[in-house]
Coordinates of C-alpha atoms in Angstrom, one line a residue:
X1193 CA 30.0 -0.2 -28.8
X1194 CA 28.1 3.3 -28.8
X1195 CA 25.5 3.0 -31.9
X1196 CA 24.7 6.2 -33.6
X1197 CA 20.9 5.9 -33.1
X1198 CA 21.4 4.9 -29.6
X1199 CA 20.9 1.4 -29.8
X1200 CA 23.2 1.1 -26.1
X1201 CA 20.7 3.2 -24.7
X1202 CA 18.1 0.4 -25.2
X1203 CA 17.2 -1.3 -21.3
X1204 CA 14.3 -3.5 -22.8
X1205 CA 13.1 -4.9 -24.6
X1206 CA 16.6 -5.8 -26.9
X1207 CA 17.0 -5.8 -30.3
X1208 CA 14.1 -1.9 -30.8
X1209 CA 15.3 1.3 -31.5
X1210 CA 15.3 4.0 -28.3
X1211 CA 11.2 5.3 -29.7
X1212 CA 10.0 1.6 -29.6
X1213 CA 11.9 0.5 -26.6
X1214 CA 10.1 0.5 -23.2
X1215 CA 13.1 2.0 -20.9
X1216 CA 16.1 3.7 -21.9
X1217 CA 19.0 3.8 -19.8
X1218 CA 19.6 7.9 -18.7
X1219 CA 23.0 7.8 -17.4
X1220 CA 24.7 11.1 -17.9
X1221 CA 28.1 9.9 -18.6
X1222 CA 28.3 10.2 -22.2
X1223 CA 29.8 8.4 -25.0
X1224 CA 32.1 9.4 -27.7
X1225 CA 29.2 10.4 -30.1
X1226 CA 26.8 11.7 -27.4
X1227 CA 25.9 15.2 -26.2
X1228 CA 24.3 16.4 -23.0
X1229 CA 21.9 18.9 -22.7
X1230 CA 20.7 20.4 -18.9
X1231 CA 17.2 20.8 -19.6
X1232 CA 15.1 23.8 -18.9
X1233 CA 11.8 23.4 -20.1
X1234 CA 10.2 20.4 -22.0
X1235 CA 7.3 20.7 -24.6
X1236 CA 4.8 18.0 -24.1
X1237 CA 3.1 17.5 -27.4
X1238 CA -0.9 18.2 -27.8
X1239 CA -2.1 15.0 -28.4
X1240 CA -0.3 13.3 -24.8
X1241 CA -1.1 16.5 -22.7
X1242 CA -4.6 16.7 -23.8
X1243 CA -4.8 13.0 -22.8
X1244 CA -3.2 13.3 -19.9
X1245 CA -5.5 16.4 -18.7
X1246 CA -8.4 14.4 -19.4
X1247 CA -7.4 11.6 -17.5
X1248 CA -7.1 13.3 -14.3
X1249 CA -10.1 15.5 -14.9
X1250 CA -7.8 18.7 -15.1
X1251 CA -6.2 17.9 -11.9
X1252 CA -2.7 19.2 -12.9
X1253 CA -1.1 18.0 -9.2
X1254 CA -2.2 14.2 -10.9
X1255 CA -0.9 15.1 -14.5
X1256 CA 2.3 16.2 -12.7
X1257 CA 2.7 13.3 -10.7
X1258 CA 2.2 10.7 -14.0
X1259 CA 4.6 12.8 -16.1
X1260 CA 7.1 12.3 -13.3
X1261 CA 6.2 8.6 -13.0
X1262 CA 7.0 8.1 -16.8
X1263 CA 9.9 9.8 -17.1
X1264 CA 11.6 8.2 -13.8
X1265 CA 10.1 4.5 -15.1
X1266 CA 10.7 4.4 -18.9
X1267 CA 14.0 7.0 -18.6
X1268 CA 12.6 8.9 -21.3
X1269 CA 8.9 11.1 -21.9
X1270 CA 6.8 8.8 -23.9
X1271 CA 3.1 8.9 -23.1
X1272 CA 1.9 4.9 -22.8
X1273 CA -1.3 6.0 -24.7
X1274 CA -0.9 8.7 -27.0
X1275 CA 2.9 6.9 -27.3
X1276 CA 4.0 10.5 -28.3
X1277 CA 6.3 13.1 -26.1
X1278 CA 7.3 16.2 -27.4
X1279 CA 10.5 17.9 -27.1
X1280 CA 13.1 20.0 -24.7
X1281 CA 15.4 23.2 -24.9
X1282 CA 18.4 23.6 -22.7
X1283 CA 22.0 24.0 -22.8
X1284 CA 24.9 21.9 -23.8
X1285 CA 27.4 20.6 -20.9
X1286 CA 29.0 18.3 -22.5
X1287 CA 29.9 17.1 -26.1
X1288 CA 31.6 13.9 -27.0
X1289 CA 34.7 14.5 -29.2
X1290 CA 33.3 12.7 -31.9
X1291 CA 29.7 13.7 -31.8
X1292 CA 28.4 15.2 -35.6
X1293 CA 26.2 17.7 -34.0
X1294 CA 28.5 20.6 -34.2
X1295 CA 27.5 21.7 -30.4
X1296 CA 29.8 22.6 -28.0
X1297 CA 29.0 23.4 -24.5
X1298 CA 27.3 26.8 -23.4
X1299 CA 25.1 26.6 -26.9
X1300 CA 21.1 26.8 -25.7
X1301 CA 19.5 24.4 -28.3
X1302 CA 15.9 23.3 -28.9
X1303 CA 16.0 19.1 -30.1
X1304 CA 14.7 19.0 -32.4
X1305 CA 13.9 14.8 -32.0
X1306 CA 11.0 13.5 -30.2
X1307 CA 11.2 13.1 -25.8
X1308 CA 10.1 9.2 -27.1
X1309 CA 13.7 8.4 -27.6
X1310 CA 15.5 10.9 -25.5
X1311 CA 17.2 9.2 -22.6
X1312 CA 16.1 11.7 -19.7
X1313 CA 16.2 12.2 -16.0
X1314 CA 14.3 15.3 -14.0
X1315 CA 16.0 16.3 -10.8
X1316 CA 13.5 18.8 -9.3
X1317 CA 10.5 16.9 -9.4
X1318 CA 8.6 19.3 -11.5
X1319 CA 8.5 21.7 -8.6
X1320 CA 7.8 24.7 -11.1
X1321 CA 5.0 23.0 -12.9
X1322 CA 1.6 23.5 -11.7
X1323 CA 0.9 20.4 -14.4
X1324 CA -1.8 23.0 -16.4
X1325 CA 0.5 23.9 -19.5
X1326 CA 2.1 21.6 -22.3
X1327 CA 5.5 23.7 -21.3
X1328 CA 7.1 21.8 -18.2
X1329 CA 9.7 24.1 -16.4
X1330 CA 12.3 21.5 -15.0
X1331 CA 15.9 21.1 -14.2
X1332 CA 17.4 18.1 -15.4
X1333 CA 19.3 16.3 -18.0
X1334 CA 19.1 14.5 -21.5
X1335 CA 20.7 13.0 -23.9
X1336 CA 21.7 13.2 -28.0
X1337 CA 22.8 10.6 -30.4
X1338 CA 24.9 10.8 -33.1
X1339 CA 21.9 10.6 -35.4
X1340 CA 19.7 13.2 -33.5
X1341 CA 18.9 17.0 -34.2
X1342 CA 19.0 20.1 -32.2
X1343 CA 18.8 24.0 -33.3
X1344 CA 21.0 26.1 -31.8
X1345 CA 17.9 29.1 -30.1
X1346 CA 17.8 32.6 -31.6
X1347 CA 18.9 35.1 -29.7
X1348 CA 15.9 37.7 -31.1
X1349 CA 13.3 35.1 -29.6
X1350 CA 12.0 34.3 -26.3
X1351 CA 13.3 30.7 -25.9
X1352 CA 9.8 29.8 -24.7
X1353 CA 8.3 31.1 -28.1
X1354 CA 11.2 29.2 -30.1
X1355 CA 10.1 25.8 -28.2
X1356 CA 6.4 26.7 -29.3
X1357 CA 7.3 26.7 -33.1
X1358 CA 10.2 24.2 -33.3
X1359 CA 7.8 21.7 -31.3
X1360 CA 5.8 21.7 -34.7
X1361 CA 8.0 22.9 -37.6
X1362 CA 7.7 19.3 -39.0
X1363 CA 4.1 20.6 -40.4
X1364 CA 5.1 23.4 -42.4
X1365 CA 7.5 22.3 -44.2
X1366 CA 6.3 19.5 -45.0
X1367 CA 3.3 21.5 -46.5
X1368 CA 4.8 23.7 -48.2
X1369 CA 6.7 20.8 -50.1
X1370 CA 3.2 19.1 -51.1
X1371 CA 1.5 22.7 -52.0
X1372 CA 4.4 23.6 -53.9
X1373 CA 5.0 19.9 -55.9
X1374 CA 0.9 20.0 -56.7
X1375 CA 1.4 23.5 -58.2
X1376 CA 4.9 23.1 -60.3
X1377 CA 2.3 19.6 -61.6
X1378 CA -0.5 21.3 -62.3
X1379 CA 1.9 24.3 -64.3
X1380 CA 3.5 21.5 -66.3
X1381 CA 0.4 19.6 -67.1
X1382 CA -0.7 22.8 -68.2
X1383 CA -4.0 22.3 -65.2
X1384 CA -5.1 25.9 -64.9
X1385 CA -6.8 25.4 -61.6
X1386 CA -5.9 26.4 -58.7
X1387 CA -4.3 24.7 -55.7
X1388 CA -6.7 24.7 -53.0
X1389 CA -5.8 23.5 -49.1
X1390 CA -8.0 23.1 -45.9
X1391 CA -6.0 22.8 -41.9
X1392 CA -7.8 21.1 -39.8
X1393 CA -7.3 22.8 -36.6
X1394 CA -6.1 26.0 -38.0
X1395 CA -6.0 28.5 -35.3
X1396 CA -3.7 26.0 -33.6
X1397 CA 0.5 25.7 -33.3
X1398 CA 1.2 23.3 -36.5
X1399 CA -2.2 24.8 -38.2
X1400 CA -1.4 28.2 -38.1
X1401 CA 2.2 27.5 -39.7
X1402 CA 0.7 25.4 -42.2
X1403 CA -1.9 28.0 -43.4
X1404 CA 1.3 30.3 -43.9
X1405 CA 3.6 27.8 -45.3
X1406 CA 0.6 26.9 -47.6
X1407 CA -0.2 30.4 -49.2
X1408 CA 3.6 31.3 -49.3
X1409 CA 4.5 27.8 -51.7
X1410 CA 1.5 28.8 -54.2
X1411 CA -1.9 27.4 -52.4
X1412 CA -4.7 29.7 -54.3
X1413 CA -7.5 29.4 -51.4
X1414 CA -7.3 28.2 -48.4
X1415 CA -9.4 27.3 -45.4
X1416 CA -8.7 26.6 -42.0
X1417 CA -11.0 24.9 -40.0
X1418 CA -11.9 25.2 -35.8
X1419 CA -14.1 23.7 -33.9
X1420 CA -15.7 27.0 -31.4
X1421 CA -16.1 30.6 -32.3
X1422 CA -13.4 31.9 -30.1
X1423 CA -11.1 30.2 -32.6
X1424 CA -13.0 31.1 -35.9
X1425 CA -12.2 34.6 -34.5
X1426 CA -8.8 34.8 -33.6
X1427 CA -8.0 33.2 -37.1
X1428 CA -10.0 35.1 -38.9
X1429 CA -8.2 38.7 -37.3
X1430 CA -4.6 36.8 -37.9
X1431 CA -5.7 36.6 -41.6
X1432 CA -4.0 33.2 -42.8
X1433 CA -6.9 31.6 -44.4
X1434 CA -8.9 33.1 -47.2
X1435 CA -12.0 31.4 -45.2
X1436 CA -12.4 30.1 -41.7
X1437 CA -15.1 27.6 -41.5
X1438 CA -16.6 26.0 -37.8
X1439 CA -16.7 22.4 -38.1
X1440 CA -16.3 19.5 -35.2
X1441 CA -13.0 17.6 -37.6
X1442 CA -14.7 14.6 -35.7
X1443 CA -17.9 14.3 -37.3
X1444 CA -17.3 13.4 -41.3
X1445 CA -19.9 14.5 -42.8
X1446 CA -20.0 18.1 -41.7
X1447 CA -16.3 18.6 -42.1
X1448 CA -16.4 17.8 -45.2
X1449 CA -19.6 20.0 -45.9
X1450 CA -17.9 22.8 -44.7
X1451 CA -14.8 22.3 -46.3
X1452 CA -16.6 21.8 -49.8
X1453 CA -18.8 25.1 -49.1
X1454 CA -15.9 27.2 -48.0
X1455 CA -13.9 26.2 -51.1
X1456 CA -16.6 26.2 -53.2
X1457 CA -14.8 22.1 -54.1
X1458 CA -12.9 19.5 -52.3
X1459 CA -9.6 20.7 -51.0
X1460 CA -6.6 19.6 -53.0
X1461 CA -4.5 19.3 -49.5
X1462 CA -6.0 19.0 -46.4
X1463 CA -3.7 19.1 -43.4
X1464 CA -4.6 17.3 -40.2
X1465 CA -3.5 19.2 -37.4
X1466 CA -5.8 18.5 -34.8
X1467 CA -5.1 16.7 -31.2
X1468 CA -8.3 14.6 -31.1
X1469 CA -8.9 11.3 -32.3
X1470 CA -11.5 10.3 -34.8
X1471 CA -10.8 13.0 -37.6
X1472 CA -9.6 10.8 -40.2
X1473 CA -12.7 9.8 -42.4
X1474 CA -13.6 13.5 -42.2
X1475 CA -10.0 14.5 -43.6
X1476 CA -10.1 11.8 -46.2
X1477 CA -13.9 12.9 -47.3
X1478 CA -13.1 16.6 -47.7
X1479 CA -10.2 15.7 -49.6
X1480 CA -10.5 15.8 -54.1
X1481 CA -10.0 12.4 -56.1
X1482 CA -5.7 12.7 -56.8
X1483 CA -5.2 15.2 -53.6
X1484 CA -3.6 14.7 -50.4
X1485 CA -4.3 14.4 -47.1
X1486 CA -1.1 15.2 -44.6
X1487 CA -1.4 13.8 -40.7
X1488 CA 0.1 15.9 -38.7
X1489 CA -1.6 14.7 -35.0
X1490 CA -0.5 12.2 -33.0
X1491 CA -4.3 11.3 -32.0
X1492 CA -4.7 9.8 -35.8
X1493 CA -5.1 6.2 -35.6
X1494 CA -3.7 5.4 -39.4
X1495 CA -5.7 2.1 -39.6
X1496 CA -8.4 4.4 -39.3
X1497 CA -7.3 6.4 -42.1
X1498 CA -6.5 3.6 -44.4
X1499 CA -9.7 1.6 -44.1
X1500 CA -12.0 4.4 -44.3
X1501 CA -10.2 5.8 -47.3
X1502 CA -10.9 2.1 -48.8
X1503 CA -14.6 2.7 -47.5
X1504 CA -15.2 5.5 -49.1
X1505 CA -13.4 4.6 -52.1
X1506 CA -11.2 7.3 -52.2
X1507 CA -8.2 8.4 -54.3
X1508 CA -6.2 9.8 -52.0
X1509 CA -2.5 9.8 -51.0
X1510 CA -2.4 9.7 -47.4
X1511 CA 1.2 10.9 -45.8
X1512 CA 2.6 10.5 -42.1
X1513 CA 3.9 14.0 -41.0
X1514 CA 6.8 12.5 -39.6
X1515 CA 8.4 15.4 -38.2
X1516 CA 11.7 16.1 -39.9
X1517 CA 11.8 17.7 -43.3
X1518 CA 15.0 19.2 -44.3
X1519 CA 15.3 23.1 -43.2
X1520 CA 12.3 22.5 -41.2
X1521 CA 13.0 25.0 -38.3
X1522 CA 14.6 27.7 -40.3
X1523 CA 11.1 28.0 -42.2
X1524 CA 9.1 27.8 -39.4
X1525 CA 11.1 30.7 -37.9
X1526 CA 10.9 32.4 -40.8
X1527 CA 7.4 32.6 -40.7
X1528 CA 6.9 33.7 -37.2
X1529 CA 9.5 36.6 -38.1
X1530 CA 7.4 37.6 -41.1
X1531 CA 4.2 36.6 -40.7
X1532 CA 2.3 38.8 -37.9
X1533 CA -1.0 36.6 -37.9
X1534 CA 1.0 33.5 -36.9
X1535 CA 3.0 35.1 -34.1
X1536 CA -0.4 36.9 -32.7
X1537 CA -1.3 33.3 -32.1
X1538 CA 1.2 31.6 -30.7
X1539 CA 2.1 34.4 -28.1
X1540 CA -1.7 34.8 -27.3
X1541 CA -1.6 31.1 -27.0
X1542 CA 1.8 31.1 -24.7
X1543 CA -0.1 33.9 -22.7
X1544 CA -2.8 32.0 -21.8
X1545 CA -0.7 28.9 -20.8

């Protein structure tokens, strides 16, 4: 029996869902409810490329090498570290007759589910890859459950710009919905102060969105924070933040400092967007008594969060970015149609990849 979250997809160990299991079983034939997508490019997420670059000293023959040794041992891309992956574009080849996804083949789609439980096989052995950028040209296949998601691409954007933004459309949306529920609050409670919102890691994909998505759903002032000048810069001449303050996110005291002095008081939302670990007592210190703190990275070690939090006896509400929000990647196209700032960024960014 084909399980609509791919439960017959599951090698080992029995019984876990295809994002906790340790192998997945890539065959191409397809069930019923499945789709196949020939992949084009994948979109390894910051936290597992950074980690992998690190590793191998910037070596990107090595990275290349380990990224192929995952996929071809655990039949998916799931970094054993970071335990994130990212996510693929490509096009349809085949659709089961009773797949939900409304794809048929020919369509180029983005997933729009993480590479941790997408049964995948790479046929060219990376040969396009020089292992330096988080977007991996490939040839090769994967595969959708009945329960996954994928966006049909745009034809008015470059599909390598699409990939950039849908990789991370999770984190403005799901901004937007927590700027916009603290200000429809603070209207009804009759709480004349503004809504105030720091990104950690601003100038970055997911930051730069936020920022937008932020100031669009009502946010009064906003910061974004980077950690080196070449960022505070290109921020600053995208103009998304009303402030753009230089702070290492890993050193508490100081982020919170400059968070506190930009806004002049603690930031109602801060976002976490940053690929680093140890940025979580920072996050929580910057934050106000009632406000929220959003993790968007998949460096954050959420024990971390929650025990410091209780350190520092802090009310705050504390919330997983988990990566789908309903509309998600319409918004986040939306704003790189509309909003010049965030597409200066990303294409500056895919240019220097």
């Amino acid at each position: 029996m084909t399980s609509p979250v791919g439960l017959h997809r599951v090698v080992e160990p029995a019984g876990v869902l295809p994002q906790a299991a340790w192998r997945l079983d890539p065959d191409p034939r397809i069930a019923a409810n499945e789709v196949r997508i020939r992949v084009e490019r994948l979109n390894l997420d910051a936290a597992s490329f950074r980690q992998l670059a690190e590793k191998h000293g910037g070596d990107g023959e090595k990275v290349r090498a380990e990224v192929l040794e995952i996929v071809s041992t655990r039949g998916k891309m799931q970094n054993p570290v970071t335990g994130s992956g990212g996510m693929l574009i490509g096009t349809v080849e085949e659709a089961g007759r009773r797949s939900p996804l409304g794809l048929k083949p020919g369509d180029r789609v983005a997933t729009l589910v993480s590479l941790t439980l997408t049964p995948l096989t790479i046929t060219d052995g990376l040969a396009r890859w020089d292992g330096r950028s988080e977007q991996v040209p490939c040839d090769g296949y994967a595969i959708l459950f009945a329960r996954s998601i994928a966006a049909v691409l745009p034809a008015d954007l470059h599909p390598e710009l699409s990939l950039a933004v849908l990789d991370v459309c999770g984190a403005p949306a799901l901004t937007a919905r927590v700027v916009a529920e603290q200000v429809a609050r603070r209207s009804r409670e009759g709480d004349p102060r503004p809504v105030s919102v720091a990104v950690i890691g601003g100038a970055g994909k997911s930051g730069s969105l936020s920022l937008a998505a932020a100031r669009r759903a009502g946010a009064a002032r906003t910061v974004g924070v980077v950690p080196v000048a070449a960022e505070r810069d290109a921020l600053a001449a995208a103009g998304l933040a009303d402030v753009v303050a230089l702070a290492d996110a890993r050193d508490p005291v100081g982020l919170s400092t400059a968070v506190t002095t930009a806004l002049g008081v603690p930031a109602d939302v801060t976002v976490v967007c940053v690929d680093v670990p140890g940025c979580e007592h920072g996050a929580v210190l910057a934050t106000a008594d009632g406000g929220t703190v959003i993790f968007f990275s998949m460096a954050t070690s959420f024990a971390a969060a929650a025990l410091g939090a209780e350190g520092l006896a802090a009310d705050v509400t504390m919330l997983v970015g988990n990566g789908y929000v309903p509309g998600h990647a319409t918004l986040a196209l939306d704003l790189l149609r509309t909003e010049p700032g965030v597409r200066g960024l990303f294409e500056a960014r895919l240019a220097a990849d």
